[in-house]
Coordinates of C-alpha atoms and ligand atoms in Angstrom, one line a residue:
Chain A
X96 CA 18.0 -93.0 151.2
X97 CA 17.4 -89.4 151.5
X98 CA 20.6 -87.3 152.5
X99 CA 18.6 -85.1 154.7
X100 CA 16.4 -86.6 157.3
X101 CA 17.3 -90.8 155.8
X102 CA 13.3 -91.1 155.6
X103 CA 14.1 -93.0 152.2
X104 CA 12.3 -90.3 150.4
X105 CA 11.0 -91.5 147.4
X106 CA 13.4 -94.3 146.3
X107 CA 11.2 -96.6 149.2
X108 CA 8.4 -97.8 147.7
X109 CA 6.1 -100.0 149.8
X110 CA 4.0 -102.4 147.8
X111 CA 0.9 -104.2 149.7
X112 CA 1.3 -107.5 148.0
X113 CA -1.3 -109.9 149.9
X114 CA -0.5 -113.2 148.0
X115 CA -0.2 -116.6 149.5
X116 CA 3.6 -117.8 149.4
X117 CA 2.0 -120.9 148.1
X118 CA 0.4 -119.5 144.9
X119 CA 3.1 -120.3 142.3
X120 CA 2.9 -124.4 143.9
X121 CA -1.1 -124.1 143.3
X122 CA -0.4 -122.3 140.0
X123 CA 2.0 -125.6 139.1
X124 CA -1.0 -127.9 140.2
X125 CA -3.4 -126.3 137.7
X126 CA -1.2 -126.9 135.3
X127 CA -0.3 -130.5 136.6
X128 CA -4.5 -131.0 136.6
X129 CA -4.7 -130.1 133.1
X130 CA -2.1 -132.2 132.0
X131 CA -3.7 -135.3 133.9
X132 CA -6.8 -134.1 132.4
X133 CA -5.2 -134.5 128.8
X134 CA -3.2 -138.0 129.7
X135 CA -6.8 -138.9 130.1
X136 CA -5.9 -140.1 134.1
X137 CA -7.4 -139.9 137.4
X138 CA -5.0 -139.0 140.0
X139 CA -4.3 -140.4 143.7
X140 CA -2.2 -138.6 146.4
X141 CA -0.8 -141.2 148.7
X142 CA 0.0 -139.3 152.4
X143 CA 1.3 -140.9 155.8
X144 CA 3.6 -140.8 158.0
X145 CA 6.6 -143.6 156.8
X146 CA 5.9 -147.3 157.1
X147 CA 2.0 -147.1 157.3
X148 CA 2.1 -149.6 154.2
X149 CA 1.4 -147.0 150.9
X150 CA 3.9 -149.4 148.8
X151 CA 2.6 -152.5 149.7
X152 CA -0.8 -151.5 149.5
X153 CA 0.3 -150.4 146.1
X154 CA 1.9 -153.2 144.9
X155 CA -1.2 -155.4 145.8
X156 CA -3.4 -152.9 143.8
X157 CA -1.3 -152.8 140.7
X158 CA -1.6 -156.7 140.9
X159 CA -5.1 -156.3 141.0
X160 CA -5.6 -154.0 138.4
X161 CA -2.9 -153.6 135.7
X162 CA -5.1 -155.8 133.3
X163 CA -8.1 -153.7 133.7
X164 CA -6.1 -150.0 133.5
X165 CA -2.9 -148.2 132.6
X166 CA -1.4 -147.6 135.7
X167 CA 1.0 -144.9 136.2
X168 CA 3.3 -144.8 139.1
X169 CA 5.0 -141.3 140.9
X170 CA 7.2 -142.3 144.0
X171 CA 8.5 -139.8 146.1
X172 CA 11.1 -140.4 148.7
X173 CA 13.8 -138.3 150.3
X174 CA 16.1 -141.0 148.9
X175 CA 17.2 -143.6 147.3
X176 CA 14.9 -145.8 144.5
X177 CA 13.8 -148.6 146.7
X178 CA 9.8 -147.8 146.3
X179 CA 10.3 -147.5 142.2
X180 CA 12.0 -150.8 142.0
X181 CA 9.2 -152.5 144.2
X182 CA 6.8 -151.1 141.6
X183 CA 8.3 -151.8 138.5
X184 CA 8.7 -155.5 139.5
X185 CA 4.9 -154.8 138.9
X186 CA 5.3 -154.4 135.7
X187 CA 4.1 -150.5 135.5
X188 CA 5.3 -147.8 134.4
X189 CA 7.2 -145.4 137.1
X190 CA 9.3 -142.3 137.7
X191 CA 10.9 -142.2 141.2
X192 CA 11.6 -138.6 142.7
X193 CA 14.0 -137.6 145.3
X194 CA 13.1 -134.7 147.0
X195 CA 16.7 -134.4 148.5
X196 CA 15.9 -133.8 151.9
X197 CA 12.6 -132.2 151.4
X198 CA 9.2 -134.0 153.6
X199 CA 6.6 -133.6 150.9
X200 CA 6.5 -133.2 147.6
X201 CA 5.6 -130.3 145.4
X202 CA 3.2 -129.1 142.5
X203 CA 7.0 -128.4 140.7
X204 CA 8.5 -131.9 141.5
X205 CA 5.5 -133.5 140.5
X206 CA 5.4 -132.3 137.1
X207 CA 8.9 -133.3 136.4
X208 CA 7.2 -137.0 137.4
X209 CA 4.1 -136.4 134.9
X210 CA 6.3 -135.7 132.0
X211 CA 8.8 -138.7 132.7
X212 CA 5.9 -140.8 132.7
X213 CA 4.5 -139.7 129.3
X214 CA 7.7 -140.6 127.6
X215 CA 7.1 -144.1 128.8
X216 CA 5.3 -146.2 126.5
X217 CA 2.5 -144.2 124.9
X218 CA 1.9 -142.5 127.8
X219 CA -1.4 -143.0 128.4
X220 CA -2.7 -143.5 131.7
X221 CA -6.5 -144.3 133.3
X222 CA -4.5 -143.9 137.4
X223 CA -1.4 -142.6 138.2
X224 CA -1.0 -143.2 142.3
X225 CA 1.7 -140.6 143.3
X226 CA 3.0 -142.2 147.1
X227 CA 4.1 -138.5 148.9
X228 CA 7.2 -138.4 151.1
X229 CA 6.7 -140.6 154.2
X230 CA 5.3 -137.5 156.8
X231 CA 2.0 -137.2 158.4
X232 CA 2.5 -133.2 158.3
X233 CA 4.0 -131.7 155.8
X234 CA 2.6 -133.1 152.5
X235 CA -0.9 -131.8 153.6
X236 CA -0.2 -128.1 152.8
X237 CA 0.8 -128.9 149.1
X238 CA -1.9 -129.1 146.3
X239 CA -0.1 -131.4 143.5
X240 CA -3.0 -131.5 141.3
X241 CA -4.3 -134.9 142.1
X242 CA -8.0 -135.3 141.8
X243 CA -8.0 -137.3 145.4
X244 CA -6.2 -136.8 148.6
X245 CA -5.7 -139.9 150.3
X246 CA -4.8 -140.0 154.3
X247 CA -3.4 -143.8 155.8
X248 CA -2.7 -144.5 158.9
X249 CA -2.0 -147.9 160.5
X250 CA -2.7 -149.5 163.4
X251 CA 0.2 -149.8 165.1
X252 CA 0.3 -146.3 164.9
X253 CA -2.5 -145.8 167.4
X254 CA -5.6 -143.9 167.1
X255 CA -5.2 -140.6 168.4
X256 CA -3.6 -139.2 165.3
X257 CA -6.2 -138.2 163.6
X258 CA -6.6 -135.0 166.2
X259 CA -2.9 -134.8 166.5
X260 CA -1.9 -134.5 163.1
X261 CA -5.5 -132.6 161.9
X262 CA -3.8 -131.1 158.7
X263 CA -3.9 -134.5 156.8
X264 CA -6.9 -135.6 157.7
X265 CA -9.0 -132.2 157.1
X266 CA -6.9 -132.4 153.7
X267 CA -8.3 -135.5 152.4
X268 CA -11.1 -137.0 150.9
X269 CA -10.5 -140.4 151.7
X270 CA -8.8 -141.8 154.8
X271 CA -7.7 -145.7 155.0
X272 CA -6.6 -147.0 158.7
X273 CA -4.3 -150.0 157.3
X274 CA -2.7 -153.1 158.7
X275 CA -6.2 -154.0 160.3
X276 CA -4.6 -157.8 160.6
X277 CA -2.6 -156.2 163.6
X278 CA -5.8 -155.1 165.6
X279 CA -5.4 -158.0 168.2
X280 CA -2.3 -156.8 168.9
X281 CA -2.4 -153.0 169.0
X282 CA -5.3 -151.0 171.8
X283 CA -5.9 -149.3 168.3
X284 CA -9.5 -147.9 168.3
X285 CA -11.4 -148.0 164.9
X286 CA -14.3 -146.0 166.6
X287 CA -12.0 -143.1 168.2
X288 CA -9.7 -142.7 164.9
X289 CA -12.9 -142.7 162.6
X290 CA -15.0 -140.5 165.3
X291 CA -11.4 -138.2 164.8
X292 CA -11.7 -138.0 161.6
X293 CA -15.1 -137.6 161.1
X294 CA -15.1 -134.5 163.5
X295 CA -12.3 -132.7 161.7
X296 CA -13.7 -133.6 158.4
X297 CA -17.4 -134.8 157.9
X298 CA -17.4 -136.0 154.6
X299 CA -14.4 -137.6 154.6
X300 CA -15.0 -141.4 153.6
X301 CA -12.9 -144.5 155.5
X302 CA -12.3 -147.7 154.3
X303 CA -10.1 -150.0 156.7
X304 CA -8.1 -153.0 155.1
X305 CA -5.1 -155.1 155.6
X306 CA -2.8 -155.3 152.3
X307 CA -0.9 -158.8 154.2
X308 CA -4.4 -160.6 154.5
X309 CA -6.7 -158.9 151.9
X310 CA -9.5 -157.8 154.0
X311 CA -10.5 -154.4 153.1
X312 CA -9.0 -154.5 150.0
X313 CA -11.9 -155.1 147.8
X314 CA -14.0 -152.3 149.1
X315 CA -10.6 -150.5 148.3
X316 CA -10.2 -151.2 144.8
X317 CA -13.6 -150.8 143.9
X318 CA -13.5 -147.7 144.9
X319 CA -10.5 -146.8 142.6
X320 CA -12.1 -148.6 139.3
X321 CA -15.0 -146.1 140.4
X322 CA -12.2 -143.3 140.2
X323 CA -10.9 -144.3 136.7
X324 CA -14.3 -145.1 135.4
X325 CA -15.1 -141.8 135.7
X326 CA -18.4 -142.6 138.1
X327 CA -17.4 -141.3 141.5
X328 CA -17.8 -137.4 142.1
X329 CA -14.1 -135.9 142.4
X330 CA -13.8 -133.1 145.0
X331 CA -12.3 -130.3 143.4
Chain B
X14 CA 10.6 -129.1 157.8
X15 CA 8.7 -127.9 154.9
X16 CA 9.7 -123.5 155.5
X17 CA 12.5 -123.8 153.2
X18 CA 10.4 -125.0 150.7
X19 CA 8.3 -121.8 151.4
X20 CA 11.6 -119.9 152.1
X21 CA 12.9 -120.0 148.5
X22 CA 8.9 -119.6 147.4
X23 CA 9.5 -115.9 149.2
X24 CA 12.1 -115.5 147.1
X25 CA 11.3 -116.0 144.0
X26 CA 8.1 -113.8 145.2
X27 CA 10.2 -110.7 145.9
X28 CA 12.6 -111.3 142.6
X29 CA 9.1 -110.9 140.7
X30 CA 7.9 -108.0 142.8
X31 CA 11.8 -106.3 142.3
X32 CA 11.3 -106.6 138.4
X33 CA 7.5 -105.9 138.1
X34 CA 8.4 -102.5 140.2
X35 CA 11.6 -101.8 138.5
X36 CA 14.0 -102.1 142.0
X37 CA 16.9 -104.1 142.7
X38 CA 17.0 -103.9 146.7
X39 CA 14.1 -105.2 149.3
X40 CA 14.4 -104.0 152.6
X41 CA 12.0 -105.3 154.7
X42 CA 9.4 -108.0 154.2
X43 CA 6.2 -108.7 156.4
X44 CA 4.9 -112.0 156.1
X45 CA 1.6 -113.7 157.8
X46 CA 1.8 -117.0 159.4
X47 CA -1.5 -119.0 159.7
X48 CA -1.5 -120.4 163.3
X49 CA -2.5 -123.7 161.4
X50 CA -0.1 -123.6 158.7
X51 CA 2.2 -126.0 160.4
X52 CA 4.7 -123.5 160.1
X53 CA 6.9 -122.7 162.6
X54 CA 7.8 -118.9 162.7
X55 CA 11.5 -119.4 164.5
X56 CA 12.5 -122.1 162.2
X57 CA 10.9 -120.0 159.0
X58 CA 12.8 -116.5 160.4
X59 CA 16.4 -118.6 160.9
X60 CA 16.0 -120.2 157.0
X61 CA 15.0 -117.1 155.7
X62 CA 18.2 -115.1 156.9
X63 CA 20.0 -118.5 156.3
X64 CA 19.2 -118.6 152.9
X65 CA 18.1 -115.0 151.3
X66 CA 21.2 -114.1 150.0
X67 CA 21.0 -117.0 146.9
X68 CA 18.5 -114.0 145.8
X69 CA 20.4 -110.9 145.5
X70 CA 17.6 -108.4 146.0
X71 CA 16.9 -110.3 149.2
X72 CA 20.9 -110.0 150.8
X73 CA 19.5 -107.1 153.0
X74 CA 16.0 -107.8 153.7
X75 CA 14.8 -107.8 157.1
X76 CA 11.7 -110.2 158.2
X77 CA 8.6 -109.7 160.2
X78 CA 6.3 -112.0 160.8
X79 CA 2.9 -111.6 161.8
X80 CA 0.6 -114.2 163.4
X81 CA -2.2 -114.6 161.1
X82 CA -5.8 -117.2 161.1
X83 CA -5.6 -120.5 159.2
X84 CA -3.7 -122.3 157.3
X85 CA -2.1 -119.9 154.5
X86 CA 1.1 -118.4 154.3
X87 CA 0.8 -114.8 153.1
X88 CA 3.2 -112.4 152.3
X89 CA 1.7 -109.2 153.0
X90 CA 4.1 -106.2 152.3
X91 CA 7.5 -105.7 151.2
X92 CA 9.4 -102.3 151.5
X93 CA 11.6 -101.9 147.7
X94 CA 14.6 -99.7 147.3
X95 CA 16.8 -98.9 144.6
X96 CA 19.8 -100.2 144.7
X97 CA 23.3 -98.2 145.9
X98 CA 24.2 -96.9 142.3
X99 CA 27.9 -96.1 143.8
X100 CA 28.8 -99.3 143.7
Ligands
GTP522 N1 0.9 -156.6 159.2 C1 0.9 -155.8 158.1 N2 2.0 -155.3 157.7 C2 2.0 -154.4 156.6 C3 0.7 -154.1 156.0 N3 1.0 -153.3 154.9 C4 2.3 -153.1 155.0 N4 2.9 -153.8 156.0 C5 4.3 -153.8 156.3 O1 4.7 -152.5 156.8 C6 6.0 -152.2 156.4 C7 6.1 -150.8 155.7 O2 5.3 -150.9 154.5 P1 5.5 -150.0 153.2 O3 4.5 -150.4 152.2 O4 6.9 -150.0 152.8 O5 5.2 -148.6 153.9 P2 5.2 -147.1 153.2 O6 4.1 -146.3 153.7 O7 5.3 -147.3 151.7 O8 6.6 -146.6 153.7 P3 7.5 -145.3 153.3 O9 7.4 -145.2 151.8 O10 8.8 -145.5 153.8 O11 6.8 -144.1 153.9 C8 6.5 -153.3 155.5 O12 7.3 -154.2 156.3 C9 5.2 -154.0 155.1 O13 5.4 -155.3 154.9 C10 -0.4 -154.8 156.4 O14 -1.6 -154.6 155.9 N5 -0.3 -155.6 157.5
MG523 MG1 6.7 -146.5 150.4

């Protein structure tokens, strides 16, 4: 500081820096995209809030699929390996991250997953399906480089939370309501939560489907051969 | 609870803005919070003094945060100094 009058003098140097505190995650996802590009993969982001059945709709997927493509799986949980070791008993490959706290995974964390799944096998991959941290907010705000954003939510959840959690749903470019075999049970409305959606994000597709009885899921998995057949436009 | 992710993003930002400008010392920092950034200024301010001193050029910087449109997260100004070369 200046001995003077303490103005600083000209030791202070104010710098107008303008920059999003997010630029170095979305400078990790280009990089993450351009890897996926090389792997030769198509890449699914997996948000809800916990329990809304991304695992099990997973599992049922891989089932369905696993002869057709080479699956890659990214799990990320605050803890513990549970998800990875229902999805190995799949017989695919996958790299389970702990985010140690943290309620969404980033561009940095996923790359770590990307790399850990090339050193399995040959790793190659046509789908790599990364499930985000269980949270119906926070995952929304970070790009990981995935071609698609996908938003569940499930019945029981209710069907209001589409305008009370907007971030997810304007975020994604497909949005599944699951566990539609609960319907008879729940005051769930498939009309209000698509009319949500819809009015926070026009072009967002829906699917509905029930991983426990199957219906849905068809519709569901044809859309993801579309993915990793190259024939559905990817939003950038 | 995704602003200490953000936090330590800061940091590293004003590390890289100490080095590009050839200071060791920021003291002050304005940042702009999207109103739909899902980012809650109070929790963001107590991290950031929780949490600035793992970057040494941050020990003494002071926040302020400014309520901004959207969704982003910007970090509009910082104030550099040189360090105290007495020490
Ligand atoms: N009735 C019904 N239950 C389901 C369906 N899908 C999943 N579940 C059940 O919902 C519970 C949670 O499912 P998971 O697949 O573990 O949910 P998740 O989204 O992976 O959970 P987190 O990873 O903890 O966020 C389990 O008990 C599932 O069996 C469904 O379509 N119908
Ligand atoms: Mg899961």
């Amino acid at each position: 500081m200046c001995d003077s009058c303490g103005c600083g003098g000209a030791e202070r140097l104010v710098v107008e820096v303008n920059r999003s505190v997010l630029d170095e995650n979305r400078r990790v996802a280009q990089g993450n995209r351009r890897m996926l590009r090389e792997m030769g993969a198509v890449a699914l982001n997996l948000m809800s809030s916990p329990g809304a059945g991304k695992t099990t709709l997973l599992e049922r997927t891989i089932a369905a699929l696993k002869d057709r493509y080479r699956i890659g799986v990214i799990e990320g949980d605050v803890e513990t390996e549970r998800d990875a070791q229902r999805i190995r008993a799949q017989g695919v490959p996958v790299v389970q991250l702990t985010t140690g706290g943290a309620c969404h995974l980033s561009a940095a964390l996923v790359h770590k997953g990307l790399h850990g799944l090339k050193g399995i096998g040959e790793g190659v991959y046509d789908l790599v399906f990364i499930e985000n941290v269980g949270n119906l907010v926070c995952p929304a705000a970070f790009d990981l480089g995935e071609d698609v954003k996908v938003a569940l939510l499930s019945v029981p959840e209710g069907s209001d939370k589409p305008a009370k959690y907007p971030a997810l749903f304007r975020e994604a470019s497909l949005f599944i309501i699951t566990k539609v075999d609960l319907l008879e049970h729940f005051d769930f409305s498939l009309d209000e939560a698509e009319r949500l959606a819809r009015g926070i994000n026009p072009d967002v597709e829906i699917l509905r489907l029930s991983a426990v009885s199957g219906e849905g899921v068809g519709s569901w998995l044809e859309y993801v051969a579309g993915l990793a057949e190259g024939r559905r436009g990817i939003r950038p | 609870m995704h602003e200490l992710f953000l936090v330590q993003a800061l940091l590293v930002q004003l590390k890289e803005l100490c080095e590009e400008h050839g200071r060791s010392k920021v003291s002050m920092v304005t940042v702009s919070i999207g109103k739909e950034s899902c980012v809650v200024p109070d929790s963001f301010a107590f991290l950031f003094d929780a949490v600035k001193a793992e970057e040494e050029c941050a020990t003494g910087a002071l926040l302020r945060i400014e309520e901004g449109e959207g969704r982003d997260l910007i970090l509009l100004r910082v104030e550099l100094e040189e360090a105290d070369r007495s020490v």
